[in-house]
């Protein structure tokens, strides 16, 4: 039995007052049987950790440095995130890969750094529209996943989460159909199972890409979809809570 997990990626949206209100509203009504994670912008982590004191909702960050310490102006170490109450961190989000040039190797390094700092990485994988149209979806996902497996080892996935996020579905309003998403999730689980059936059975694989309150239930009903990584809809407490609720009922 895999506990569902729903994570909100706020990206660079909102300001402090919105962050406080959104966090408090979500914490007040988050269902107990779903792991709920909020990933606000870095500067708000400390304040929101206080808002979330004694609440079940966890904090995550959207990125971390691939190094632990040193002369890396503008970077933030995993250990610093942990000090501010983070338990999760997104790694390899498609915007990091496409806009900031993160390579598979760098993503794998960040994955390892996150775990070394005691954070659970949420490893984002996904193909572009052109890659899907060329029939390369599985090859792309395999390449991105293998980069992490070969560096971290399959056992590392016992304290990590995977998120399948087709790039063409992020922020576009286009969602993978439940069948399309399930097919890729099953592919990911099968690829992990080649190295460890036990790890594959336990690892949670989230779907992300224009998940909204009205399409969440059908996606989450698929057997290999264990939750969601939510962008736009996580900026509205009611929408996000409705998605969390859909994750409960899908169990
Ligand atoms: C995301 O940013 O990870 C995401 C899935 O965004 P959206 O839900 O807005 O497509």
mmCIF file of C-alpha atoms and ligand atoms in Angstrom:
data_model
loop_
_atom_site.group_PDB
_atom_site.id
_atom_site.type_symbol
_atom_site.label_atom_id
_atom_site.label_comp_id
_atom_site.label_asym_id
_atom_site.label_seq_id
_atom_site.Cartn_x
_atom_site.Cartn_y
_atom_site.Cartn_z
ATOM 1 C CA UNK A 1 0.000 0.000 0.000
ATOM 2 C CA UNK A 2 1.586 3.297 -1.109
ATOM 3 C CA UNK A 3 0.453 6.412 0.795
ATOM 4 C CA UNK A 4 -0.642 8.990 -1.763
ATOM 5 C CA UNK A 5 1.298 12.217 -1.927
ATOM 6 C CA UNK A 6 0.225 15.525 -3.417
ATOM 7 C CA UNK A 7 2.823 18.279 -3.800
ATOM 8 C CA UNK A 8 2.235 21.886 -4.779
ATOM 9 C CA UNK A 9 4.903 23.648 -6.827
ATOM 10 C CA UNK A 10 4.279 27.372 -6.482
ATOM 11 C CA UNK A 11 7.138 28.278 -8.831
ATOM 12 C CA UNK A 12 7.881 32.056 -8.624
ATOM 13 C CA UNK A 13 4.295 33.103 -7.962
ATOM 14 C CA UNK A 14 2.695 35.109 -5.193
ATOM 15 C CA UNK A 15 4.106 37.251 -2.432
ATOM 16 C CA UNK A 16 4.571 36.683 1.300
ATOM 17 C CA UNK A 17 1.027 37.477 2.372
ATOM 18 C CA UNK A 18 -0.447 35.098 -0.185
ATOM 19 C CA UNK A 19 2.030 32.422 0.849
ATOM 20 C CA UNK A 20 1.032 32.711 4.506
ATOM 21 C CA UNK A 21 -2.704 32.632 3.813
ATOM 22 C CA UNK A 22 -2.489 29.799 1.293
ATOM 23 C CA UNK A 23 -0.367 27.698 3.629
ATOM 24 C CA UNK A 24 -2.628 28.283 6.624
ATOM 25 C CA UNK A 25 -5.775 27.497 4.609
ATOM 26 C CA UNK A 26 -4.301 24.289 3.199
ATOM 27 C CA UNK A 27 -2.929 23.170 6.572
ATOM 28 C CA UNK A 28 -6.319 23.654 8.187
ATOM 29 C CA UNK A 29 -8.179 21.286 5.858
ATOM 30 C CA UNK A 30 -5.561 18.904 4.415
ATOM 31 C CA UNK A 31 -6.761 15.284 4.594
ATOM 32 C CA UNK A 32 -4.857 13.173 7.105
ATOM 33 C CA UNK A 33 -4.368 10.121 4.907
ATOM 34 C CA UNK A 34 -2.528 11.928 2.098
ATOM 35 C CA UNK A 35 0.985 13.320 2.409
ATOM 36 C CA UNK A 36 0.667 16.967 1.443
ATOM 37 C CA UNK A 37 3.795 18.907 0.512
ATOM 38 C CA UNK A 38 4.070 22.622 -0.295
ATOM 39 C CA UNK A 39 7.039 23.885 -2.332
ATOM 40 C CA UNK A 40 7.114 27.685 -2.015
ATOM 41 C CA UNK A 41 9.895 29.986 -3.224
ATOM 42 C CA UNK A 42 13.063 29.793 -1.067
ATOM 43 C CA UNK A 43 12.677 33.043 0.927
ATOM 44 C CA UNK A 44 9.329 31.975 2.371
ATOM 45 C CA UNK A 45 10.462 28.637 3.774
ATOM 46 C CA UNK A 46 11.370 29.901 7.250
ATOM 47 C CA UNK A 47 8.130 31.805 7.766
ATOM 48 C CA UNK A 48 5.999 28.975 6.410
ATOM 49 C CA UNK A 49 7.780 26.428 8.593
ATOM 50 C CA UNK A 50 6.383 28.392 11.551
ATOM 51 C CA UNK A 51 2.886 28.444 10.044
ATOM 52 C CA UNK A 52 3.122 24.656 9.642
ATOM 53 C CA UNK A 53 4.368 23.915 13.155
ATOM 54 C CA UNK A 54 2.368 20.981 14.589
ATOM 55 C CA UNK A 55 0.610 20.468 11.251
ATOM 56 C CA UNK A 56 0.850 17.394 9.060
ATOM 57 C CA UNK A 57 1.612 19.358 5.871
ATOM 58 C CA UNK A 58 5.294 19.173 4.885
ATOM 59 C CA UNK A 59 7.545 21.736 3.256
ATOM 60 C CA UNK A 60 9.598 21.169 0.130
ATOM 61 C CA UNK A 61 11.888 23.329 -1.970
ATOM 62 C CA UNK A 62 11.869 23.691 -5.739
ATOM 63 C CA UNK A 63 15.594 23.178 -6.302
ATOM 64 C CA UNK A 64 18.921 22.784 -4.514
ATOM 65 C CA UNK A 65 22.612 23.107 -5.321
ATOM 66 C CA UNK A 66 24.537 20.102 -6.568
ATOM 67 C CA UNK A 67 27.304 20.954 -4.076
ATOM 68 C CA UNK A 68 27.176 20.968 -0.273
ATOM 69 C CA UNK A 69 29.142 24.138 0.379
ATOM 70 C CA UNK A 70 31.436 26.648 -1.243
ATOM 71 C CA UNK A 71 31.833 29.570 -3.595
ATOM 72 C CA UNK A 72 28.616 29.116 -5.591
ATOM 73 C CA UNK A 73 26.997 32.543 -5.603
ATOM 74 C CA UNK A 74 23.229 32.382 -5.687
ATOM 75 C CA UNK A 75 22.979 28.674 -4.894
ATOM 76 C CA UNK A 76 21.267 27.077 -1.885
ATOM 77 C CA UNK A 77 22.541 23.899 -0.230
ATOM 78 C CA UNK A 78 20.285 21.005 0.732
ATOM 79 C CA UNK A 79 21.489 21.256 4.328
ATOM 80 C CA UNK A 80 20.251 24.857 4.435
ATOM 81 C CA UNK A 81 16.843 23.747 3.233
ATOM 82 C CA UNK A 82 16.726 21.040 5.885
ATOM 83 C CA UNK A 83 17.598 23.639 8.547
ATOM 84 C CA UNK A 84 14.519 25.594 7.487
ATOM 85 C CA UNK A 85 12.216 22.628 7.904
ATOM 86 C CA UNK A 86 12.163 21.193 4.373
ATOM 87 C CA UNK A 87 11.612 17.475 4.021
ATOM 88 C CA UNK A 88 11.329 17.290 0.221
ATOM 89 C CA UNK A 89 12.958 18.968 -2.749
ATOM 90 C CA UNK A 90 12.068 18.916 -6.434
ATOM 91 C CA UNK A 91 14.951 17.733 -8.589
ATOM 92 C CA UNK A 92 15.109 18.057 -12.364
ATOM 93 C CA UNK A 93 11.846 19.906 -12.912
ATOM 94 C CA UNK A 94 11.469 20.438 -16.664
ATOM 95 C CA UNK A 95 11.784 24.209 -16.225
ATOM 96 C CA UNK A 96 15.167 23.647 -14.557
ATOM 97 C CA UNK A 97 16.192 21.352 -17.380
ATOM 98 C CA UNK A 98 14.983 23.514 -20.264
ATOM 99 C CA UNK A 99 15.410 27.090 -18.975
ATOM 100 C CA UNK A 100 18.480 26.625 -16.789
ATOM 101 C CA UNK A 101 20.253 23.935 -18.761
ATOM 102 C CA UNK A 102 20.318 21.225 -16.097
ATOM 103 C CA UNK A 103 21.683 18.028 -17.576
ATOM 104 C CA UNK A 104 20.825 14.466 -16.565
ATOM 105 C CA UNK A 105 24.175 14.288 -14.756
ATOM 106 C CA UNK A 106 23.544 17.455 -12.803
ATOM 107 C CA UNK A 107 20.066 16.259 -11.874
ATOM 108 C CA UNK A 108 21.565 12.984 -10.641
ATOM 109 C CA UNK A 109 24.131 14.928 -8.590
ATOM 110 C CA UNK A 110 21.369 17.032 -7.054
ATOM 111 C CA UNK A 111 19.370 13.884 -6.271
ATOM 112 C CA UNK A 112 22.340 12.506 -4.312
ATOM 113 C CA UNK A 113 23.003 15.829 -2.577
ATOM 114 C CA UNK A 114 19.371 16.006 -1.481
ATOM 115 C CA UNK A 115 19.564 12.591 0.131
ATOM 116 C CA UNK A 116 22.905 13.386 1.756
ATOM 117 C CA UNK A 117 21.192 16.391 3.356
ATOM 118 C CA UNK A 118 18.343 14.210 4.633
ATOM 119 C CA UNK A 119 15.795 15.470 2.082
ATOM 120 C CA UNK A 120 13.554 13.294 -0.061
ATOM 121 C CA UNK A 121 14.129 14.198 -3.702
ATOM 122 C CA UNK A 122 11.095 14.350 -5.973
ATOM 123 C CA UNK A 123 12.733 13.340 -9.234
ATOM 124 C CA UNK A 124 10.917 14.891 -12.205
ATOM 125 C CA UNK A 125 10.985 13.068 -15.534
ATOM 126 C CA UNK A 126 9.202 13.961 -18.754
ATOM 127 C CA UNK A 127 9.321 14.162 -22.507
ATOM 128 C CA UNK A 128 8.712 17.183 -24.727
ATOM 129 C CA UNK A 129 5.951 17.361 -27.321
ATOM 130 C CA UNK A 130 8.461 16.742 -30.131
ATOM 131 C CA UNK A 131 9.917 13.728 -28.315
ATOM 132 C CA UNK A 132 6.448 12.233 -27.835
ATOM 133 C CA UNK A 133 5.538 12.830 -31.470
ATOM 134 C CA UNK A 134 8.783 11.166 -32.553
ATOM 135 C CA UNK A 135 7.861 8.089 -30.482
ATOM 136 C CA UNK A 136 10.746 8.708 -28.098
ATOM 137 C CA UNK A 137 8.826 9.020 -24.820
ATOM 138 C CA UNK A 138 10.121 5.797 -23.261
ATOM 139 C CA UNK A 139 13.696 6.402 -24.448
ATOM 140 C CA UNK A 140 13.730 9.881 -22.881
ATOM 141 C CA UNK A 141 12.228 8.713 -19.593
ATOM 142 C CA UNK A 142 14.646 5.762 -19.471
ATOM 143 C CA UNK A 143 17.632 8.039 -20.074
ATOM 144 C CA UNK A 144 16.580 10.503 -17.367
ATOM 145 C CA UNK A 145 15.820 7.721 -14.869
ATOM 146 C CA UNK A 146 18.934 5.692 -15.611
ATOM 147 C CA UNK A 147 21.174 8.713 -14.971
ATOM 148 C CA UNK A 148 19.919 8.722 -11.385
ATOM 149 C CA UNK A 149 19.841 4.946 -10.950
ATOM 150 C CA UNK A 150 23.416 4.539 -12.088
ATOM 151 C CA UNK A 151 24.691 7.303 -9.810
ATOM 152 C CA UNK A 152 22.534 6.739 -6.722
ATOM 153 C CA UNK A 153 21.680 3.032 -6.985
ATOM 154 C CA UNK A 154 18.182 1.599 -7.013
ATOM 155 C CA UNK A 155 17.948 1.423 -3.189
ATOM 156 C CA UNK A 156 18.050 5.232 -3.126
ATOM 157 C CA UNK A 157 14.489 5.197 -4.456
ATOM 158 C CA UNK A 158 13.229 3.874 -1.121
ATOM 159 C CA UNK A 159 13.628 7.433 0.197
ATOM 160 C CA UNK A 160 12.634 9.334 -2.919
ATOM 161 C CA UNK A 161 9.584 10.080 -5.016
ATOM 162 C CA UNK A 162 9.336 10.109 -8.815
ATOM 163 C CA UNK A 163 7.150 12.563 -10.724
ATOM 164 C CA UNK A 164 6.220 11.955 -14.344
ATOM 165 C CA UNK A 165 5.558 15.345 -15.897
ATOM 166 C CA UNK A 166 5.167 15.426 -19.667
ATOM 167 C CA UNK A 167 6.629 18.800 -20.638
ATOM 168 C CA UNK A 168 3.802 19.431 -23.114
ATOM 169 C CA UNK A 169 1.271 19.211 -20.267
ATOM 170 C CA UNK A 170 2.934 21.594 -17.792
ATOM 171 C CA UNK A 171 1.087 24.880 -17.512
ATOM 172 C CA UNK A 172 -0.538 24.375 -20.912
ATOM 173 C CA UNK A 173 -3.974 23.135 -19.917
ATOM 174 C CA UNK A 174 -3.244 19.951 -21.907
ATOM 175 C CA UNK A 175 -3.325 16.920 -19.629
ATOM 176 C CA UNK A 176 -2.137 13.440 -20.466
ATOM 177 C CA UNK A 177 -5.155 11.164 -20.546
ATOM 178 C CA UNK A 178 -5.309 8.720 -17.634
ATOM 179 C CA UNK A 179 -4.338 5.924 -20.054
ATOM 180 C CA UNK A 180 -1.363 7.873 -21.454
ATOM 181 C CA UNK A 181 -0.119 8.719 -17.972
ATOM 182 C CA UNK A 182 -0.669 5.185 -16.661
ATOM 183 C CA UNK A 183 1.323 3.734 -19.557
ATOM 184 C CA UNK A 184 4.377 5.857 -18.710
ATOM 185 C CA UNK A 185 4.009 5.265 -14.972
ATOM 186 C CA UNK A 186 3.898 1.506 -15.584
ATOM 187 C CA UNK A 187 6.983 1.826 -17.793
ATOM 188 C CA UNK A 188 8.863 3.663 -15.021
ATOM 189 C CA UNK A 189 7.860 1.094 -12.403
ATOM 190 C CA UNK A 190 8.849 -1.779 -14.690
ATOM 191 C CA UNK A 191 12.234 -0.203 -15.356
ATOM 192 C CA UNK A 192 12.899 0.140 -11.621
ATOM 193 C CA UNK A 193 11.674 -3.452 -11.156
ATOM 194 C CA UNK A 194 14.384 -4.701 -13.497
ATOM 195 C CA UNK A 195 16.804 -3.750 -10.721
ATOM 196 C CA UNK A 196 14.602 -4.338 -7.675
ATOM 197 C CA UNK A 197 10.971 -5.532 -7.689
ATOM 198 C CA UNK A 198 10.653 -4.555 -3.993
ATOM 199 C CA UNK A 199 11.815 -0.991 -4.562
ATOM 200 C CA UNK A 200 9.573 -0.706 -7.630
ATOM 201 C CA UNK A 201 6.525 -1.860 -5.671
ATOM 202 C CA UNK A 202 7.081 0.766 -2.987
ATOM 203 C CA UNK A 203 8.203 3.833 -4.907
ATOM 204 C CA UNK A 204 5.567 6.513 -5.333
ATOM 205 C CA UNK A 205 5.157 7.912 -8.822
ATOM 206 C CA UNK A 206 3.289 11.206 -9.093
ATOM 207 C CA UNK A 207 1.704 12.616 -12.220
ATOM 208 C CA UNK A 208 2.090 16.316 -13.006
ATOM 209 C CA UNK A 209 0.854 18.425 -15.883
ATOM 210 C CA UNK A 210 -2.270 20.593 -15.716
ATOM 211 C CA UNK A 211 -3.871 18.533 -12.954
ATOM 212 C CA UNK A 212 -7.006 20.333 -11.773
ATOM 213 C CA UNK A 213 -9.813 19.564 -9.356
ATOM 214 C CA UNK A 214 -11.959 18.225 -12.199
ATOM 215 C CA UNK A 215 -9.468 15.820 -13.794
ATOM 216 C CA UNK A 216 -7.598 14.631 -10.683
ATOM 217 C CA UNK A 217 -9.903 11.765 -9.763
ATOM 218 C CA UNK A 218 -9.637 9.989 -13.115
ATOM 219 C CA UNK A 219 -5.827 10.270 -13.169
ATOM 220 C CA UNK A 220 -5.444 9.181 -9.555
ATOM 221 C CA UNK A 221 -7.682 6.165 -10.124
ATOM 222 C CA UNK A 222 -4.948 4.590 -12.286
ATOM 223 C CA UNK A 223 -3.049 1.825 -10.471
ATOM 224 C CA UNK A 224 0.446 3.270 -10.931
ATOM 225 C CA UNK A 225 -0.432 6.915 -10.234
ATOM 226 C CA UNK A 226 0.270 7.522 -6.548
ATOM 227 C CA UNK A 227 -0.407 11.221 -6.338
ATOM 228 C CA UNK A 228 0.176 14.502 -8.101
ATOM 229 C CA UNK A 229 2.685 17.288 -8.564
ATOM 230 C CA UNK A 230 0.525 20.352 -8.969
ATOM 231 C CA UNK A 231 1.569 23.721 -10.375
ATOM 232 C CA UNK A 232 -1.148 26.264 -11.206
ATOM 233 C CA UNK A 233 -3.911 24.619 -9.188
ATOM 234 C CA UNK A 234 -1.757 24.626 -6.040
ATOM 235 C CA UNK A 235 -2.050 28.431 -5.874
ATOM 236 C CA UNK A 236 -5.702 28.194 -4.921
ATOM 237 C CA UNK A 237 -6.445 26.474 -1.594
ATOM 238 C CA UNK A 238 -9.850 25.107 -2.630
ATOM 239 C CA UNK A 239 -8.561 23.618 -5.897
ATOM 240 C CA UNK A 240 -5.499 22.129 -4.256
ATOM 241 C CA UNK A 241 -7.519 20.678 -1.372
ATOM 242 C CA UNK A 242 -9.996 19.158 -3.839
ATOM 243 C CA UNK A 243 -7.071 17.394 -5.557
ATOM 244 C CA UNK A 244 -5.819 16.155 -2.171
ATOM 245 C CA UNK A 245 -9.301 14.879 -1.465
ATOM 246 C CA UNK A 246 -9.372 13.045 -4.816
ATOM 247 C CA UNK A 247 -6.120 11.344 -3.799
ATOM 248 C CA UNK A 248 -7.762 10.067 -0.614
ATOM 249 C CA UNK A 249 -10.739 8.597 -2.358
ATOM 250 C CA UNK A 250 -8.536 6.971 -5.034
ATOM 251 C CA UNK A 251 -6.800 4.795 -2.412
HETATM 252 C C1 LIG B 1 4.497 21.833 -12.490
HETATM 253 O O1 LIG B 1 4.915 22.969 -12.477
HETATM 254 O O2 LIG B 1 5.198 20.915 -12.034
HETATM 255 C C2 LIG B 1 3.160 21.579 -13.031
HETATM 256 C C3 LIG B 1 2.747 20.353 -13.148
HETATM 257 O O3 LIG B 1 2.437 22.696 -13.395
HETATM 258 P P1 LIG B 1 0.872 22.727 -13.858
HETATM 259 O O4 LIG B 1 0.106 21.908 -12.860
HETATM 260 O O5 LIG B 1 0.502 24.167 -13.824
HETATM 261 O O6 LIG B 1 0.830 22.136 -15.227
#
